[in-house]
JSON list of C-alpha atoms in Angstrom, two decimals:
[
{"chain": "A", "resi": 1, "resn": "UNK", "atom": "CA", "xyz": [-77.39, 25.33, 89.61]},
{"chain": "A", "resi": 2, "resn": "UNK", "atom": "CA", "xyz": [-77.66, 24.39, 85.98]},
{"chain": "A", "resi": 3, "resn": "UNK", "atom": "CA", "xyz": [-79.18, 26.51, 83.10]},
{"chain": "A", "resi": 4, "resn": "UNK", "atom": "CA", "xyz": [-79.50, 25.87, 79.40]},
{"chain": "A", "resi": 5, "resn": "UNK", "atom": "CA", "xyz": [-80.29, 27.99, 76.49]},
{"chain": "A", "resi": 6, "resn": "UNK", "atom": "CA", "xyz": [-80.91, 27.47, 72.74]},
{"chain": "A", "resi": 7, "resn": "UNK", "atom": "CA", "xyz": [-80.24, 29.64, 69.70]},
{"chain": "A", "resi": 8, "resn": "UNK", "atom": "CA", "xyz": [-80.61, 29.11, 66.20]},
{"chain": "A", "resi": 9, "resn": "UNK", "atom": "CA", "xyz": [-78.92, 30.71, 63.31]},
{"chain": "A", "resi": 10, "resn": "UNK", "atom": "CA", "xyz": [-77.64, 28.86, 60.17]},
{"chain": "A", "resi": 11, "resn": "UNK", "atom": "CA", "xyz": [-76.44, 26.49, 62.89]},
{"chain": "A", "resi": 12, "resn": "UNK", "atom": "CA", "xyz": [-78.07, 25.41, 65.90]},
{"chain": "A", "resi": 13, "resn": "UNK", "atom": "CA", "xyz": [-76.44, 25.73, 69.48]},
{"chain": "A", "resi": 14, "resn": "UNK", "atom": "CA", "xyz": [-77.19, 24.79, 72.97]},
{"chain": "A", "resi": 15, "resn": "UNK", "atom": "CA", "xyz": [-75.26, 26.51, 75.74]},
{"chain": "A", "resi": 16, "resn": "UNK", "atom": "CA", "xyz": [-75.31, 25.01, 79.45]},
{"chain": "A", "resi": 17, "resn": "UNK", "atom": "CA", "xyz": [-74.00, 26.98, 82.35]},
{"chain": "A", "resi": 18, "resn": "UNK", "atom": "CA", "xyz": [-73.17, 25.40, 85.34]},
{"chain": "A", "resi": 19, "resn": "UNK", "atom": "CA", "xyz": [-72.80, 27.33, 88.50]},
{"chain": "A", "resi": 20, "resn": "UNK", "atom": "CA", "xyz": [-71.03, 26.45, 91.69]},
{"chain": "A", "resi": 21, "resn": "UNK", "atom": "CA", "xyz": [-69.77, 28.82, 94.56]},
{"chain": "A", "resi": 22, "resn": "UNK", "atom": "CA", "xyz": [-66.04, 27.80, 93.57]},
{"chain": "A", "resi": 23, "resn": "UNK", "atom": "CA", "xyz": [-66.34, 28.02, 89.80]},
{"chain": "A", "resi": 24, "resn": "UNK", "atom": "CA", "xyz": [-68.47, 28.82, 86.88]},
{"chain": "A", "resi": 25, "resn": "UNK", "atom": "CA", "xyz": [-68.21, 26.59, 83.74]},
{"chain": "A", "resi": 26, "resn": "UNK", "atom": "CA", "xyz": [-70.13, 26.78, 80.25]},
{"chain": "A", "resi": 27, "resn": "UNK", "atom": "CA", "xyz": [-70.41, 24.07, 77.89]},
{"chain": "A", "resi": 28, "resn": "UNK", "atom": "CA", "xyz": [-71.44, 24.72, 74.32]},
{"chain": "A", "resi": 29, "resn": "UNK", "atom": "CA", "xyz": [-72.70, 22.12, 71.66]},
{"chain": "A", "resi": 30, "resn": "UNK", "atom": "CA", "xyz": [-73.32, 22.57, 68.05]},
{"chain": "A", "resi": 31, "resn": "UNK", "atom": "CA", "xyz": [-76.42, 20.59, 67.31]},
{"chain": "A", "resi": 32, "resn": "UNK", "atom": "CA", "xyz": [-76.67, 19.27, 63.48]},
{"chain": "A", "resi": 33, "resn": "UNK", "atom": "CA", "xyz": [-80.28, 19.82, 62.02]},
{"chain": "A", "resi": 34, "resn": "UNK", "atom": "CA", "xyz": [-79.85, 17.43, 59.00]},
{"chain": "A", "resi": 35, "resn": "UNK", "atom": "CA", "xyz": [-82.55, 15.45, 60.61]},
{"chain": "A", "resi": 36, "resn": "UNK", "atom": "CA", "xyz": [-82.13, 11.60, 60.56]},
{"chain": "A", "resi": 37, "resn": "UNK", "atom": "CA", "xyz": [-85.93, 11.06, 61.11]},
{"chain": "A", "resi": 38, "resn": "UNK", "atom": "CA", "xyz": [-87.33, 13.69, 58.48]},
{"chain": "A", "resi": 39, "resn": "UNK", "atom": "CA", "xyz": [-84.80, 13.81, 55.50]},
{"chain": "A", "resi": 40, "resn": "UNK", "atom": "CA", "xyz": [-86.08, 16.76, 53.73]},
{"chain": "A", "resi": 41, "resn": "UNK", "atom": "CA", "xyz": [-88.14, 18.46, 56.20]},
{"chain": "A", "resi": 42, "resn": "UNK", "atom": "CA", "xyz": [-87.06, 21.77, 57.72]},
{"chain": "A", "resi": 43, "resn": "UNK", "atom": "CA", "xyz": [-86.05, 21.23, 61.43]},
{"chain": "A", "resi": 44, "resn": "UNK", "atom": "CA", "xyz": [-86.76, 23.71, 64.07]},
{"chain": "A", "resi": 45, "resn": "UNK", "atom": "CA", "xyz": [-85.86, 23.19, 67.75]},
{"chain": "A", "resi": 46, "resn": "UNK", "atom": "CA", "xyz": [-88.39, 24.52, 70.09]},
{"chain": "A", "resi": 47, "resn": "UNK", "atom": "CA", "xyz": [-87.95, 22.86, 73.59]},
{"chain": "A", "resi": 48, "resn": "UNK", "atom": "CA", "xyz": [-84.89, 21.88, 75.73]},
{"chain": "A", "resi": 49, "resn": "UNK", "atom": "CA", "xyz": [-84.99, 20.44, 79.27]},
{"chain": "A", "resi": 50, "resn": "UNK", "atom": "CA", "xyz": [-82.86, 18.55, 81.59]},
{"chain": "A", "resi": 51, "resn": "UNK", "atom": "CA", "xyz": [-83.45, 14.97, 82.84]},
{"chain": "A", "resi": 52, "resn": "UNK", "atom": "CA", "xyz": [-84.53, 15.65, 86.53]},
{"chain": "A", "resi": 53, "resn": "UNK", "atom": "CA", "xyz": [-82.85, 11.95, 87.30]},
{"chain": "A", "resi": 54, "resn": "UNK", "atom": "CA", "xyz": [-79.77, 12.97, 85.43]},
{"chain": "A", "resi": 55, "resn": "UNK", "atom": "CA", "xyz": [-78.72, 16.52, 85.32]},
{"chain": "A", "resi": 56, "resn": "UNK", "atom": "CA", "xyz": [-75.97, 15.94, 82.98]},
{"chain": "A", "resi": 57, "resn": "UNK", "atom": "CA", "xyz": [-78.67, 14.66, 80.26]},
{"chain": "A", "resi": 58, "resn": "UNK", "atom": "CA", "xyz": [-81.00, 16.77, 78.30]},
{"chain": "A", "resi": 59, "resn": "UNK", "atom": "CA", "xyz": [-83.35, 16.46, 75.56]},
{"chain": "A", "resi": 60, "resn": "UNK", "atom": "CA", "xyz": [-84.06, 18.94, 72.55]},
{"chain": "A", "resi": 61, "resn": "UNK", "atom": "CA", "xyz": [-87.39, 18.50, 70.62]},
{"chain": "A", "resi": 62, "resn": "UNK", "atom": "CA", "xyz": [-89.18, 20.56, 68.01]},
{"chain": "A", "resi": 63, "resn": "UNK", "atom": "CA", "xyz": [-90.40, 20.36, 64.40]},
{"chain": "A", "resi": 64, "resn": "UNK", "atom": "CA", "xyz": [-88.55, 17.27, 63.08]},
{"chain": "A", "resi": 65, "resn": "UNK", "atom": "CA", "xyz": [-86.11, 17.48, 65.92]},
{"chain": "A", "resi": 66, "resn": "UNK", "atom": "CA", "xyz": [-85.32, 14.99, 68.61]},
{"chain": "A", "resi": 67, "resn": "UNK", "atom": "CA", "xyz": [-82.01, 14.99, 70.39]},
{"chain": "A", "resi": 68, "resn": "UNK", "atom": "CA", "xyz": [-80.79, 13.36, 73.56]},
{"chain": "A", "resi": 69, "resn": "UNK", "atom": "CA", "xyz": [-77.35, 14.90, 74.73]},
{"chain": "A", "resi": 70, "resn": "UNK", "atom": "CA", "xyz": [-75.31, 13.81, 77.55]},
{"chain": "A", "resi": 71, "resn": "UNK", "atom": "CA", "xyz": [-72.54, 15.93, 79.34]},
{"chain": "A", "resi": 72, "resn": "UNK", "atom": "CA", "xyz": [-69.21, 14.06, 79.75]},
{"chain": "A", "resi": 73, "resn": "UNK", "atom": "CA", "xyz": [-66.68, 14.52, 82.49]},
{"chain": "A", "resi": 74, "resn": "UNK", "atom": "CA", "xyz": [-65.20, 17.31, 80.47]},
{"chain": "A", "resi": 75, "resn": "UNK", "atom": "CA", "xyz": [-68.24, 19.08, 80.56]},
{"chain": "A", "resi": 76, "resn": "UNK", "atom": "CA", "xyz": [-68.87, 18.67, 76.65]},
{"chain": "A", "resi": 77, "resn": "UNK", "atom": "CA", "xyz": [-72.23, 17.80, 75.26]},
{"chain": "A", "resi": 78, "resn": "UNK", "atom": "CA", "xyz": [-72.28, 14.69, 73.30]},
{"chain": "A", "resi": 79, "resn": "UNK", "atom": "CA", "xyz": [-75.10, 12.97, 71.51]},
{"chain": "A", "resi": 80, "resn": "UNK", "atom": "CA", "xyz": [-76.68, 9.92, 73.07]},
{"chain": "A", "resi": 81, "resn": "UNK", "atom": "CA", "xyz": [-79.29, 9.25, 70.61]},
{"chain": "A", "resi": 82, "resn": "UNK", "atom": "CA", "xyz": [-80.87, 11.31, 67.71]},
{"chain": "A", "resi": 83, "resn": "UNK", "atom": "CA", "xyz": [-84.26, 9.68, 66.95]},
{"chain": "A", "resi": 84, "resn": "UNK", "atom": "CA", "xyz": [-86.76, 7.69, 68.81]},
{"chain": "A", "resi": 85, "resn": "UNK", "atom": "CA", "xyz": [-85.73, 3.99, 68.20]},
{"chain": "A", "resi": 86, "resn": "UNK", "atom": "CA", "xyz": [-88.60, 1.57, 66.92]},
{"chain": "A", "resi": 87, "resn": "UNK", "atom": "CA", "xyz": [-91.07, 4.47, 66.37]},
{"chain": "A", "resi": 88, "resn": "UNK", "atom": "CA", "xyz": [-93.57, 3.71, 63.87]},
{"chain": "A", "resi": 89, "resn": "UNK", "atom": "CA", "xyz": [-92.95, 5.89, 60.55]},
{"chain": "A", "resi": 90, "resn": "UNK", "atom": "CA", "xyz": [-96.64, 6.71, 60.50]},
{"chain": "A", "resi": 91, "resn": "UNK", "atom": "CA", "xyz": [-96.14, 8.79, 63.58]},
{"chain": "A", "resi": 92, "resn": "UNK", "atom": "CA", "xyz": [-95.39, 12.41, 63.24]},
{"chain": "A", "resi": 93, "resn": "UNK", "atom": "CA", "xyz": [-91.99, 13.90, 64.06]},
{"chain": "A", "resi": 94, "resn": "UNK", "atom": "CA", "xyz": [-93.42, 17.34, 64.45]},
{"chain": "A", "resi": 95, "resn": "UNK", "atom": "CA", "xyz": [-92.80, 17.39, 68.38]},
{"chain": "A", "resi": 96, "resn": "UNK", "atom": "CA", "xyz": [-94.23, 20.16, 70.15]},
{"chain": "A", "resi": 97, "resn": "UNK", "atom": "CA", "xyz": [-93.18, 19.46, 73.90]},
{"chain": "A", "resi": 98, "resn": "UNK", "atom": "CA", "xyz": [-91.75, 16.79, 75.95]},
{"chain": "A", "resi": 99, "resn": "UNK", "atom": "CA", "xyz": [-91.42, 16.22, 79.68]},
{"chain": "A", "resi": 100, "resn": "UNK", "atom": "CA", "xyz": [-89.65, 13.54, 81.76]},
{"chain": "A", "resi": 101, "resn": "UNK", "atom": "CA", "xyz": [-91.91, 11.49, 83.88]},
{"chain": "A", "resi": 102, "resn": "UNK", "atom": "CA", "xyz": [-90.96, 8.64, 86.22]},
{"chain": "A", "resi": 103, "resn": "UNK", "atom": "CA", "xyz": [-87.69, 7.93, 84.55]},
{"chain": "A", "resi": 104, "resn": "UNK", "atom": "CA", "xyz": [-89.38, 8.08, 81.06]},
{"chain": "A", "resi": 105, "resn": "UNK", "atom": "CA", "xyz": [-90.15, 10.63, 78.58]},
{"chain": "A", "resi": 106, "resn": "UNK", "atom": "CA", "xyz": [-93.57, 11.91, 77.27]},
{"chain": "A", "resi": 107, "resn": "UNK", "atom": "CA", "xyz": [-93.44, 13.48, 73.83]},
{"chain": "A", "resi": 108, "resn": "UNK", "atom": "CA", "xyz": [-96.25, 15.22, 72.11]},
{"chain": "A", "resi": 109, "resn": "UNK", "atom": "CA", "xyz": [-96.89, 15.80, 68.37]},
{"chain": "A", "resi": 110, "resn": "UNK", "atom": "CA", "xyz": [-98.51, 18.38, 66.39]},
{"chain": "A", "resi": 111, "resn": "UNK", "atom": "CA", "xyz": [-100.94, 15.70, 65.26]},
{"chain": "A", "resi": 112, "resn": "UNK", "atom": "CA", "xyz": [-102.14, 15.17, 68.68]},
{"chain": "A", "resi": 113, "resn": "UNK", "atom": "CA", "xyz": [-100.23, 11.85, 69.58]},
{"chain": "A", "resi": 114, "resn": "UNK", "atom": "CA", "xyz": [-98.72, 11.48, 73.18]},
{"chain": "A", "resi": 115, "resn": "UNK", "atom": "CA", "xyz": [-95.76, 9.22, 73.07]},
{"chain": "A", "resi": 116, "resn": "UNK", "atom": "CA", "xyz": [-94.10, 7.36, 75.79]},
{"chain": "A", "resi": 117, "resn": "UNK", "atom": "CA", "xyz": [-90.11, 6.63, 75.48]},
{"chain": "A", "resi": 118, "resn": "UNK", "atom": "CA", "xyz": [-87.69, 5.30, 77.55]},
{"chain": "A", "resi": 119, "resn": "UNK", "atom": "CA", "xyz": [-84.67, 7.47, 78.40]},
{"chain": "A", "resi": 120, "resn": "UNK", "atom": "CA", "xyz": [-82.61, 5.06, 76.19]},
{"chain": "A", "resi": 121, "resn": "UNK", "atom": "CA", "xyz": [-84.46, 6.60, 73.15]},
{"chain": "A", "resi": 122, "resn": "UNK", "atom": "CA", "xyz": [-86.63, 3.37, 72.65]},
{"chain": "A", "resi": 123, "resn": "UNK", "atom": "CA", "xyz": [-90.11, 4.19, 71.48]},
{"chain": "A", "resi": 124, "resn": "UNK", "atom": "CA", "xyz": [-92.76, 2.27, 73.75]},
{"chain": "A", "resi": 125, "resn": "UNK", "atom": "CA", "xyz": [-96.24, 3.35, 72.64]},
{"chain": "A", "resi": 126, "resn": "UNK", "atom": "CA", "xyz": [-98.51, 6.03, 71.59]},
{"chain": "A", "resi": 127, "resn": "UNK", "atom": "CA", "xyz": [-100.67, 6.50, 74.73]},
{"chain": "A", "resi": 128, "resn": "UNK", "atom": "CA", "xyz": [-104.23, 5.53, 74.19]},
{"chain": "A", "resi": 129, "resn": "UNK", "atom": "CA", "xyz": [-105.46, 8.89, 75.84]},
{"chain": "A", "resi": 130, "resn": "UNK", "atom": "CA", "xyz": [-103.88, 10.62, 72.82]},
{"chain": "A", "resi": 131, "resn": "UNK", "atom": "CA", "xyz": [-106.42, 13.09, 71.01]},
{"chain": "A", "resi": 132, "resn": "UNK", "atom": "CA", "xyz": [-105.03, 11.60, 67.76]},
{"chain": "A", "resi": 133, "resn": "UNK", "atom": "CA", "xyz": [-105.44, 12.63, 64.05]},
{"chain": "A", "resi": 134, "resn": "UNK", "atom": "CA", "xyz": [-108.60, 14.95, 64.66]},
{"chain": "A", "resi": 135, "resn": "UNK", "atom": "CA", "xyz": [-106.56, 17.15, 66.81]},
{"chain": "A", "resi": 136, "resn": "UNK", "atom": "CA", "xyz": [-104.16, 19.75, 65.38]},
{"chain": "A", "resi": 137, "resn": "UNK", "atom": "CA", "xyz": [-102.13, 22.60, 66.94]}
]
């Protein structure tokens, strides 16, 4: 069984617990919030989840936060990518939630955009069914 937790103070941390009948392992990672995507905006992580196709991978999203981490063989979390590659700059980085669907990632923004991305971090498109700019959370 795998469980994760996030906590924020002056530094943001992610803790991953791996339980097995024979051992218990904890992995802790510091996640820098000097956000590559937003520069001067305040970064607030709000969601973390495991990739169901790769339990050693997890994604963290939030207000101006996007991080994709992978656990190495020593159970240390390492950044895989820290931004959506090829995302249009006009699309918000205020991510409200995300979900893994069919080996891809769906990410929603506070402005109502629903984004499709590959697990590699490559932005594919804003879905046409997105509520768009008229929708606010």
